[in-house]
Tab-separated table of C-alpha atoms and ligand atoms in Angstrom:
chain	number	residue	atom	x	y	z
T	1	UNK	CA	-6.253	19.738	-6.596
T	2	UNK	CA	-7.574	18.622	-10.327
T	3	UNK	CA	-11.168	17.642	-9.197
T	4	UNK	CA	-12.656	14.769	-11.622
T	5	UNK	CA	-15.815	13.019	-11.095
T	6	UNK	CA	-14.854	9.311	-11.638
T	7	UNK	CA	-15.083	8.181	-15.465
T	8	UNK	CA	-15.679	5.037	-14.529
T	9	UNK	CA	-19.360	4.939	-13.918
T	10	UNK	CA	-21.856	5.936	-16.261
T	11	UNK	CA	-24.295	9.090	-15.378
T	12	UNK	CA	-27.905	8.952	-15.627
T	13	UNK	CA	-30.878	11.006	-14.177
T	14	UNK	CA	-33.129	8.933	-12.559
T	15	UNK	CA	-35.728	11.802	-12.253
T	16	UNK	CA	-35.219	15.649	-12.267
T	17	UNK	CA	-33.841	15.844	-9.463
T	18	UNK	CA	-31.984	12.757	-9.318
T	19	UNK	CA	-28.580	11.317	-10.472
T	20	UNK	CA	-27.311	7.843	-10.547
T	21	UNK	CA	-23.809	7.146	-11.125
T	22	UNK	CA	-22.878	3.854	-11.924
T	23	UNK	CA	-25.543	0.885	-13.300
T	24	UNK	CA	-24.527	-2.052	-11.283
T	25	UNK	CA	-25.824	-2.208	-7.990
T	26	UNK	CA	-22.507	-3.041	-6.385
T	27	UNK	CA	-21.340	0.460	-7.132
T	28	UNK	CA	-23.664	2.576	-7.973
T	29	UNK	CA	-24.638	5.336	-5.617
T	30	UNK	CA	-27.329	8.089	-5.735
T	31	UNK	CA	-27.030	11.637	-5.376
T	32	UNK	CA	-29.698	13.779	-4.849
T	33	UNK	CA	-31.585	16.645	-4.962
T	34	UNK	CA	-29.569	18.283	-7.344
T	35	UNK	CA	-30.988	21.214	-9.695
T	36	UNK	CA	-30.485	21.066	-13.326
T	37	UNK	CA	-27.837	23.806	-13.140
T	38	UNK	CA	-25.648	22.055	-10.474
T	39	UNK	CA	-26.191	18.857	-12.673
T	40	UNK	CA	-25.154	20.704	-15.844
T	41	UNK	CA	-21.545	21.470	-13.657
T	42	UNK	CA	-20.719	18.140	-12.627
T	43	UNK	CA	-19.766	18.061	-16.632
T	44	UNK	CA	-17.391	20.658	-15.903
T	45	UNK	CA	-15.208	18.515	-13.030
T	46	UNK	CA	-13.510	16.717	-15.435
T	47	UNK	CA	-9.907	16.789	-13.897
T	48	UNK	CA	-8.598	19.994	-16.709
T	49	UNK	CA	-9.789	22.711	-14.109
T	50	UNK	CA	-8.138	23.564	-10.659
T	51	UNK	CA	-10.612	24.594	-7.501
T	52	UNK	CA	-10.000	28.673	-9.062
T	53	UNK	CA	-11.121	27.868	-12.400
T	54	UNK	CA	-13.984	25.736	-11.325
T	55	UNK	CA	-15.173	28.696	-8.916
T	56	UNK	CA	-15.346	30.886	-11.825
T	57	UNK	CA	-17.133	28.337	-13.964
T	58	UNK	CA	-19.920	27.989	-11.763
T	59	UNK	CA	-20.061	31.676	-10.956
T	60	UNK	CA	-20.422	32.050	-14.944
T	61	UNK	CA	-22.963	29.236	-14.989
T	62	UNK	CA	-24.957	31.212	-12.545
T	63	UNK	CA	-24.386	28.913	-9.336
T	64	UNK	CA	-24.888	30.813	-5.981
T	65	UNK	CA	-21.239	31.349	-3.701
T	66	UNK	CA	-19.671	28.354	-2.311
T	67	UNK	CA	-21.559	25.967	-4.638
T	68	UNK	CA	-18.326	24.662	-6.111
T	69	UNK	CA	-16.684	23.870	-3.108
T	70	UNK	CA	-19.980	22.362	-1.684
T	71	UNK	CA	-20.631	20.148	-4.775
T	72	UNK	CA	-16.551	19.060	-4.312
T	73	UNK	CA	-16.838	18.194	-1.359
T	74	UNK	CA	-20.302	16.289	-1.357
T	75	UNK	CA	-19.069	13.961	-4.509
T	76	UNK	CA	-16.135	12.981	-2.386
T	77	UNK	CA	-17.956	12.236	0.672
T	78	UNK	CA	-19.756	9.863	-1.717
T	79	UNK	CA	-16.975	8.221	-3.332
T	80	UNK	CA	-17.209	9.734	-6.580
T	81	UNK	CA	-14.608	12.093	-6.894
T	82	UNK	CA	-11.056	11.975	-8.419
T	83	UNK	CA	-8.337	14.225	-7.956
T	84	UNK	CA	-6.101	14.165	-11.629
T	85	UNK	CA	-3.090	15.023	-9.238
T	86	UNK	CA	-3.440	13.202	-6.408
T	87	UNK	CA	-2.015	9.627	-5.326
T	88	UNK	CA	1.681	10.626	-3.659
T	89	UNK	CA	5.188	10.711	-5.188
T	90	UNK	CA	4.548	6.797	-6.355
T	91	UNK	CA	1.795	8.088	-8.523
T	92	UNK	CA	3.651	10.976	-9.900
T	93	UNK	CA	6.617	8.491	-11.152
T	94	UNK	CA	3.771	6.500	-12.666
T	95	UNK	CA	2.357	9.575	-14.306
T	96	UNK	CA	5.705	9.505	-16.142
T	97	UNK	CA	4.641	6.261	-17.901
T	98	UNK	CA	1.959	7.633	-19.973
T	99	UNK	CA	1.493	4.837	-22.135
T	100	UNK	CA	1.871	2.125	-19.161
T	101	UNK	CA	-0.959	4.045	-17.759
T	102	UNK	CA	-2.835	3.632	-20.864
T	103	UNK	CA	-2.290	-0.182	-20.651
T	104	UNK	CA	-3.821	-0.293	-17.521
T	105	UNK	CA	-6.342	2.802	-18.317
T	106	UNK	CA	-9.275	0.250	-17.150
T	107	UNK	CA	-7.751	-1.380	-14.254
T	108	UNK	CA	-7.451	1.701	-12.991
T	109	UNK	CA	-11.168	2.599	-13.458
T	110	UNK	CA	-11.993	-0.414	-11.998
T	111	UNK	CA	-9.568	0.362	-8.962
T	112	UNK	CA	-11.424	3.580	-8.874
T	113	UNK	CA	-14.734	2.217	-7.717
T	114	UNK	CA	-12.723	-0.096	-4.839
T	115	UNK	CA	-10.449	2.489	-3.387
T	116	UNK	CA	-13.465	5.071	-2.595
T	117	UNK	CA	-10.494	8.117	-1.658
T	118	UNK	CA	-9.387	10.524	-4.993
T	119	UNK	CA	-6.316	9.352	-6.268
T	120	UNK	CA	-7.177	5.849	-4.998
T	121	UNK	CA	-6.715	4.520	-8.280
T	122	UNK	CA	-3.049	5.343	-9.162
T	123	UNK	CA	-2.335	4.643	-5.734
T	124	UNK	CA	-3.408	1.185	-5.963
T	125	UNK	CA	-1.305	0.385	-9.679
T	126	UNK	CA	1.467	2.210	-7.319
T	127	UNK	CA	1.007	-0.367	-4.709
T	128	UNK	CA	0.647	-3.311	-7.267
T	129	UNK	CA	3.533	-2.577	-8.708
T	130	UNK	CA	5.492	-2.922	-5.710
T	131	UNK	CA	4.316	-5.743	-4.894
T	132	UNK	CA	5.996	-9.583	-5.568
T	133	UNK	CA	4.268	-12.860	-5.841
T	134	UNK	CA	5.184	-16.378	-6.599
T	135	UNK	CA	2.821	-18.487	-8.498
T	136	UNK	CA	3.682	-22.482	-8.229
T	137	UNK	CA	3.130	-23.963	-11.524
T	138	UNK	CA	2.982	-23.032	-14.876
T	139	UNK	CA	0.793	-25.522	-17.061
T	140	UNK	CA	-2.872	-23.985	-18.603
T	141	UNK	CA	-3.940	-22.554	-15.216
T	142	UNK	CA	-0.453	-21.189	-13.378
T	143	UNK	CA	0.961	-19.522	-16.236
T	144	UNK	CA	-2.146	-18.003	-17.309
T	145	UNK	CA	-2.530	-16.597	-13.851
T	146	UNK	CA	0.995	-15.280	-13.965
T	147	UNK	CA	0.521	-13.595	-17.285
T	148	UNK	CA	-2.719	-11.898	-15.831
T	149	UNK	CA	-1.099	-10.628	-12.725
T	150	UNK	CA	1.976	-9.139	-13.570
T	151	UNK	CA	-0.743	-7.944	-16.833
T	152	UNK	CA	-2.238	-6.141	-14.276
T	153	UNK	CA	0.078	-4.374	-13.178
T	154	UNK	CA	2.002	-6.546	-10.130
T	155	UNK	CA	5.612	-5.583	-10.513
T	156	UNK	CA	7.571	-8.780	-9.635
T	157	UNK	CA	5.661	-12.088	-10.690
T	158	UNK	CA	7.983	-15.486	-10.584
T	159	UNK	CA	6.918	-18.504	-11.593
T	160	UNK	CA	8.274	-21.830	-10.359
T	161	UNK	CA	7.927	-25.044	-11.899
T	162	UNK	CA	10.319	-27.961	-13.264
T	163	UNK	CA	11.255	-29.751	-16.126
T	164	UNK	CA	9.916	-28.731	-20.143
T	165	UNK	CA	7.427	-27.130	-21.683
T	166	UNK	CA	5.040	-29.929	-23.056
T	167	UNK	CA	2.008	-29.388	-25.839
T	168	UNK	CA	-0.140	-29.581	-23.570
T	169	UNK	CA	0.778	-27.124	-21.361
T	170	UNK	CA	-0.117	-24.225	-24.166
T	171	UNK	CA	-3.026	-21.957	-23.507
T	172	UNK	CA	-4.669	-18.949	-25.063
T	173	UNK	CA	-2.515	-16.313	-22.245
T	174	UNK	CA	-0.506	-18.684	-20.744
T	175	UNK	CA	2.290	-20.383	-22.349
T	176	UNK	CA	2.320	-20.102	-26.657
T	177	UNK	CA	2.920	-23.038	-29.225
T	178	UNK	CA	6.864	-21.495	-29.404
T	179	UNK	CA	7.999	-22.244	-26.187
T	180	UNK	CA	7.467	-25.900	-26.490
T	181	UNK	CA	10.780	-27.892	-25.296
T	182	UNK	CA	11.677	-24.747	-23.276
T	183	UNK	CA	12.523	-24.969	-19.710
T	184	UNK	CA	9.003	-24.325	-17.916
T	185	UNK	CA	10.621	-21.586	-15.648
T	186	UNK	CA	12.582	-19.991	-18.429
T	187	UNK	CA	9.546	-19.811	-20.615
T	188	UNK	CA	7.224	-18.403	-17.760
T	189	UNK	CA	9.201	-15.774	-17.139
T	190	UNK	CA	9.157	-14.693	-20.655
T	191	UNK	CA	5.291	-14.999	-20.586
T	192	UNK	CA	5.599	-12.772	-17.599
T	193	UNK	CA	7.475	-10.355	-19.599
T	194	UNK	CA	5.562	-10.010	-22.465
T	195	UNK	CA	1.986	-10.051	-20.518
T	196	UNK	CA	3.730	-6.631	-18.196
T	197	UNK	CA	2.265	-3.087	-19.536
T	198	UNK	CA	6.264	-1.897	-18.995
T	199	UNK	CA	9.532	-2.498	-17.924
T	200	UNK	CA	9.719	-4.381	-14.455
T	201	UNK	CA	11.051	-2.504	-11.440
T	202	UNK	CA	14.023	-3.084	-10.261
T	203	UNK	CA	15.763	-2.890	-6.498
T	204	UNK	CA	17.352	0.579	-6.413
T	205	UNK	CA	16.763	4.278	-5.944
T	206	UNK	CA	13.523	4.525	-7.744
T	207	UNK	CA	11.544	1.473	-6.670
T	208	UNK	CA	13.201	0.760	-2.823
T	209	UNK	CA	14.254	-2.422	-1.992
T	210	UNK	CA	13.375	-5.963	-2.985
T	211	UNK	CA	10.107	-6.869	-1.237
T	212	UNK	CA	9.456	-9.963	0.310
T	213	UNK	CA	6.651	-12.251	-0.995
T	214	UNK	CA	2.850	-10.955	-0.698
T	215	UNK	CA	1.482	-14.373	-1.842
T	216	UNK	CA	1.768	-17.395	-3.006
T	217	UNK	CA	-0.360	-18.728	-5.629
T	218	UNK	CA	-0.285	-22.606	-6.099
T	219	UNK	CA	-1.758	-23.819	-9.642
T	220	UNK	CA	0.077	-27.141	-9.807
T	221	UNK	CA	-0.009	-28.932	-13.066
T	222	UNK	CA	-1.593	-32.143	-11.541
T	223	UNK	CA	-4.572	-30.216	-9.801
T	224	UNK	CA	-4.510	-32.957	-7.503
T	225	UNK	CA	-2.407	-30.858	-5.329
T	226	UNK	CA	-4.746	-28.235	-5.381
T	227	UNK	CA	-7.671	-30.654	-4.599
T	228	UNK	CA	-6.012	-32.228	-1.676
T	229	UNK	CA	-2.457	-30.137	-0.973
T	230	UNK	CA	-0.014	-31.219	0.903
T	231	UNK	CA	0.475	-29.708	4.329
T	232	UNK	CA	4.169	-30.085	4.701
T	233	UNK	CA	4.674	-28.047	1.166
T	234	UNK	CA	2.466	-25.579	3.102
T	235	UNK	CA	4.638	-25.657	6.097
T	236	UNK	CA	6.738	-23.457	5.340
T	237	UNK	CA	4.168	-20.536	4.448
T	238	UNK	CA	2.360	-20.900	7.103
T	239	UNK	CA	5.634	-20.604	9.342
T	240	UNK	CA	6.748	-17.553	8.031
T	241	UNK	CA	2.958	-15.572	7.895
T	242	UNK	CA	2.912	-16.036	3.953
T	243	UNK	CA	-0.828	-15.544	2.493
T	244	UNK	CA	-1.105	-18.434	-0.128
T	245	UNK	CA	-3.996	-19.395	-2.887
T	246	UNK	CA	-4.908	-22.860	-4.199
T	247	UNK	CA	-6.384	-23.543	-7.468
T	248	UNK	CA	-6.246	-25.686	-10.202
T	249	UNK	CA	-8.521	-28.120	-12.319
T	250	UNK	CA	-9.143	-31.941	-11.637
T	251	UNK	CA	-10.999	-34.312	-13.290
T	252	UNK	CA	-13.579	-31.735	-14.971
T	253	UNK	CA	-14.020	-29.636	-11.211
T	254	UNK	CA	-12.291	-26.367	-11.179
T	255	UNK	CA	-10.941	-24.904	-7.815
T	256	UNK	CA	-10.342	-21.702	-6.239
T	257	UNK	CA	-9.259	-21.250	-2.649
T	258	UNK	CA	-9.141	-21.353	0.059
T	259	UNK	CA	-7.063	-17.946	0.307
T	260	UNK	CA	-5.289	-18.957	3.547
T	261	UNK	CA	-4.118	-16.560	5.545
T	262	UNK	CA	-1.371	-18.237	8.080
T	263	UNK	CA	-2.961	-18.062	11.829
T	264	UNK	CA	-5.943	-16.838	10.904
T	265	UNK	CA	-8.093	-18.410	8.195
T	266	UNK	CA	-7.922	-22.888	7.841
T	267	UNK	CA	-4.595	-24.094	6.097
T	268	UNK	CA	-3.717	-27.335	4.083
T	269	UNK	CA	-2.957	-29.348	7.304
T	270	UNK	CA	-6.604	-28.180	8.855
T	271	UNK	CA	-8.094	-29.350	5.689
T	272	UNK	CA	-6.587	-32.468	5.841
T	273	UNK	CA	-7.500	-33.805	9.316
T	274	UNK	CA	-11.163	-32.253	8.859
T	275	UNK	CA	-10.750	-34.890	5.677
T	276	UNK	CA	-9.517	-37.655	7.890
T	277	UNK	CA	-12.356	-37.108	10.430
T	278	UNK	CA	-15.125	-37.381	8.149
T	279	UNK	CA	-13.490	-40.218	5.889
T	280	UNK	CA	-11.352	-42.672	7.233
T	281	UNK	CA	-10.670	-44.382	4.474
T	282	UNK	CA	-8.918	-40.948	2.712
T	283	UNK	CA	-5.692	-40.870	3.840
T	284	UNK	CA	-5.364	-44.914	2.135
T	285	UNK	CA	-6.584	-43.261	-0.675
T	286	UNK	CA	-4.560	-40.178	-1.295
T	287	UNK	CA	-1.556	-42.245	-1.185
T	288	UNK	CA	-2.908	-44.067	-4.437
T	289	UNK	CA	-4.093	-41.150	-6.155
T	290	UNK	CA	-0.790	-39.071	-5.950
T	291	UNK	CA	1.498	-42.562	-7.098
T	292	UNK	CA	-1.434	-43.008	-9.350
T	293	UNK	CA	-1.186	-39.398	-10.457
T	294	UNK	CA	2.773	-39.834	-10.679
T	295	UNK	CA	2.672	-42.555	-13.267
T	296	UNK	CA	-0.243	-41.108	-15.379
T	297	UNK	CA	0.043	-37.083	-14.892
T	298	UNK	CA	-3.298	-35.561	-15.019
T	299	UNK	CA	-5.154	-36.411	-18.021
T	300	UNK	CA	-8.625	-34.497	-18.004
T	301	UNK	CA	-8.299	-30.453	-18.200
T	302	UNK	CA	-10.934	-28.400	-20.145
T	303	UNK	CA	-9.347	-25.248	-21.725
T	304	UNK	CA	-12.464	-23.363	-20.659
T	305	UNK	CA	-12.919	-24.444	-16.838
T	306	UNK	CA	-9.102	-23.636	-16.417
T	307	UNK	CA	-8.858	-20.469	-17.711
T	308	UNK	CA	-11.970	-19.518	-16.243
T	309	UNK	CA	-10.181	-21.079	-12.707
T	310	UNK	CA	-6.850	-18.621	-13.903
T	311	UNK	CA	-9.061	-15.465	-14.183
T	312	UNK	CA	-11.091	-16.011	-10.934
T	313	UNK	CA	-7.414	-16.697	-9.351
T	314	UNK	CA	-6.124	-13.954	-10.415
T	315	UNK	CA	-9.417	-11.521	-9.629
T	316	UNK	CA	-9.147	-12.964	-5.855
T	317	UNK	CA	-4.864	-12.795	-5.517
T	318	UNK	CA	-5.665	-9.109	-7.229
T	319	UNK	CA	-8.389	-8.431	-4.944
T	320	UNK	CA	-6.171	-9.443	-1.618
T	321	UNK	CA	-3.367	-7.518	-2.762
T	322	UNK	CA	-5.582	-4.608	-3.577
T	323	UNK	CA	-6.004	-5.191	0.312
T	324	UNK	CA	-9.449	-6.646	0.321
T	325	UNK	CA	-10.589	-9.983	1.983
T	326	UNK	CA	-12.022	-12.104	-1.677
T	327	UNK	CA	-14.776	-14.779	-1.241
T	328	UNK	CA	-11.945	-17.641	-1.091
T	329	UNK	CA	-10.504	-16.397	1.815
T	330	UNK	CA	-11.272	-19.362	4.240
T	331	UNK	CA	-13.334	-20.929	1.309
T	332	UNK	CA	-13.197	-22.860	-1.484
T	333	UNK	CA	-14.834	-22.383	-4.936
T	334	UNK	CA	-15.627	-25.020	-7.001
T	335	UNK	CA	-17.402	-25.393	-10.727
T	336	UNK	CA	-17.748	-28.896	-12.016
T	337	UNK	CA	-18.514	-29.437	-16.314
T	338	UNK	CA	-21.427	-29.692	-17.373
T	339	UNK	CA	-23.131	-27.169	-15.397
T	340	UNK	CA	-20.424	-25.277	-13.882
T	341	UNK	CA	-22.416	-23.534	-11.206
T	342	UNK	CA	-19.831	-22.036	-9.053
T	343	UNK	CA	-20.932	-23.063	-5.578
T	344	UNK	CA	-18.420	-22.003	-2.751
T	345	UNK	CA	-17.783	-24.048	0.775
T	346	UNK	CA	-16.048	-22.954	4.073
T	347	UNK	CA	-12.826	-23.974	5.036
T	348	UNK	CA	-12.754	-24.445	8.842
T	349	UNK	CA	-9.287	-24.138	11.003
T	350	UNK	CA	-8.960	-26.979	12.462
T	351	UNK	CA	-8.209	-27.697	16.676
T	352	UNK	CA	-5.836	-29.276	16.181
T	353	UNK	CA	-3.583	-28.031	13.658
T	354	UNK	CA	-0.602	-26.207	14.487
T	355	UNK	CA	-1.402	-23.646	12.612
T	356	UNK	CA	-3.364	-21.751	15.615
T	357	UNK	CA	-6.104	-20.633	13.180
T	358	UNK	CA	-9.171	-22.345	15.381
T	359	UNK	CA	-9.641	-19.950	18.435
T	360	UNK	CA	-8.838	-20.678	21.716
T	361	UNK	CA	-12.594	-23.182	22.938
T	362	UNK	CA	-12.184	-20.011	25.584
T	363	UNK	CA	-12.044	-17.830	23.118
T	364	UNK	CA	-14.872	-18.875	20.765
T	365	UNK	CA	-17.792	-17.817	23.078
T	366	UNK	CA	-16.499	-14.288	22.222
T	367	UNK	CA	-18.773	-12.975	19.234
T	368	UNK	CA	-16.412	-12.472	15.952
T	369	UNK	CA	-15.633	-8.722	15.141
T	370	UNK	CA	-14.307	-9.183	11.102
T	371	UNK	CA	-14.578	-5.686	9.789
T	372	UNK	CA	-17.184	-6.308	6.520
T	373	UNK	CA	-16.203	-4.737	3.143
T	374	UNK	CA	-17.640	-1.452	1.729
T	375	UNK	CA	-20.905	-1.300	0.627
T	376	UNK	CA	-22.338	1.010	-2.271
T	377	UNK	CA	-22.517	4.831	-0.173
T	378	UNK	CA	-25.924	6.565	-0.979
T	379	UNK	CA	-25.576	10.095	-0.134
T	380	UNK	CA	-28.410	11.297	2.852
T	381	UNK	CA	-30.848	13.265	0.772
T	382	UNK	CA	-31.080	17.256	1.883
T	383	UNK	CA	-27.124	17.584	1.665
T	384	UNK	CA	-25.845	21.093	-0.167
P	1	ZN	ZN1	-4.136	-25.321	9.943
């Protein structure tokens, strides 16, 4: 073990016997009391020294027996302690990619603050890059999320889409000026390529077998099928257990979500009767908008809303596959120009969908048991 106390947050004393680590509130936590001398240490577990070495530092430094191991073991318990050679034999093929690593040198501080355990952070790139996603469109918001993804680290990324690349489809991280007149696919892919911090894995030896699909993102071109999508696309997914993420931009309203996760959380065809039931009129007028939307294509997309919808996107697919639960799961999130206040709505399963996300009306007098995510760990004061 290569004890290092997580570089990601920032240090600071908050009195003198007091440390914060961290400065937003999400993450930070609080360790205390701790005397200047054990403070002055914590510099030393920086991931170059072994449990031996460290030992003999503190012993040099004037630290009572057993302090090392003590300290060690209390910055774990609070989630701030990495181990430089932990994380399993995926890590240690990734530690052969030094300069991949350095590409995604602040991903994986910020995966160091989610996955609490050392080592958590290569283990998560590990798992990312394993992973394979589909992403359903590939104008200013699909591509863009693509790019970010497999930027991020997610080893397989397709995108599917038809026909060319048009002008309008460019955008700052999506598709560039060059690929104009491409096929939209073809081009994708290349954006893929390029956006990657290495070579992509491939089926074999090394990186196991092809995986099936962890997601589904769909950022259709005509955000209308984000807005209102269409349940028999979405049979399919659902069928088969495949998580799948809306978004896309309509009419000056950007979208994200719902994250629906097949038998559990409210699906396109729930959405669409809870639509029916409180409008009757909608079903007469969805049929106009998408023959409407057919002959026109979408005309109104503001380069900021969508790539702010692509980075959100990608921050909650990242987030699920990181194997959290994001606000859009079961929710949607929705910013309209001017103001763009991001104000979020649920998503409720439906009776009678097929789906079999609504409980059983047996089963819903039962109180819910969803596990909640972490929250920031303050250690009890009076530990070693
Ligand atoms: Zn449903």
């Amino acid at each position: 073990m290569f004890p290092r106390v997580k570089p990601a947050l920032a240090r600071a004393w908050r009195d003198l016997q007091t440390v914060q680590f961290g400065v937003t509130p999400a993450h930070a936590v609080v360790l205390g009391p701790v005397d200047t001398a054990t403070g002055a240490f914590i510099d030393r577990i920086d991931g170059t020294r072994g449990m031996e070495l460290l030992r003999a530092e503190a012993t040099r430094m004037g630290l009572p027996d057993g302090r090392a191991d003590a300290l060690v073991r209390r910055l774990a318990r609070a989630g701030l302690l990495d181990d430089a050679s932990a994380g399993g034999p995926r890590a240690q093929s990734l530690r052969r990619r030094p300069e991949t690593l350095e590409r995604l040198g602040p991903d994986l501080g910020s995966l160091s603050l989610v996955h609490r355990e050392p080592g958590g952070d290569l283990r998560g790139v590990a798992a990312r890059r394993a992973i394979r996603v589909q992403v359903r469109g590939s104008g200013r918001v699909g591509a863009v999320i693509a790019a970010v993804l497999a930027g991020a680290g997610v080893g397989r990324v397709e995108v599917l889409d038809g026909g060319r690349v048009e002008a309008a489809d460019v955008a700052p991280g999506g598709l560039g000026p060059a690929s104009v007149g491409r096929m939209r696919a073809e081009a994708a892919a290349g954006a893929v390529r390029a956006a990657a911090p290495g070579p992509a894995p491939r089926a074999g030896a090394e990186e196991g077998p092809e995986p099936g699909l962890a997601l589904v993102v769909v950022a259709p071109r005509d955000g209308l099928h984000a807005w209102a999508p269409d349940p028999d696309t979405a049979a399919d997914w659902v069928a088969s257990g495949t998580p799948h993420l809306y978004a896309g931009v309509l009419e000056g309203t950007g979208l994200v979500g719902p994250l629906v996760l097949p038998g559990t959380t409210a699906c396109a065809g729930c959405m669409e009767r809870e639509r029916v039931e409180r409008d009757a009129a909608w079903p007469r007028m969805l049929v106009q908008w998408r023959s409407s939307h057919r002959r026109l294509g979408s005309a109104s997309c503001d380069l900021g809303l969508s790539t702010a919808v692509a980075g959100l996107a990608a921050a909650h697919a990242l987030a699920f596959l990181d194997g959290q639960l994001p606000a859009s799961t079961g929710a949607r999130w929705e910013a309209a120009l001017p103001t763009l206040h991001w104000e979020s709505a649920p998503v409720r399963a439906h009776p009678d969908c097929p789906c079999g996300a609504a409980p059983d009306p047996a089963e819903r007098l039962r109180p819910a048991g969803r596990a909640s995510g972490r929250g920031a760990g303050a250690d009890p004061p009076g530990a070693p």
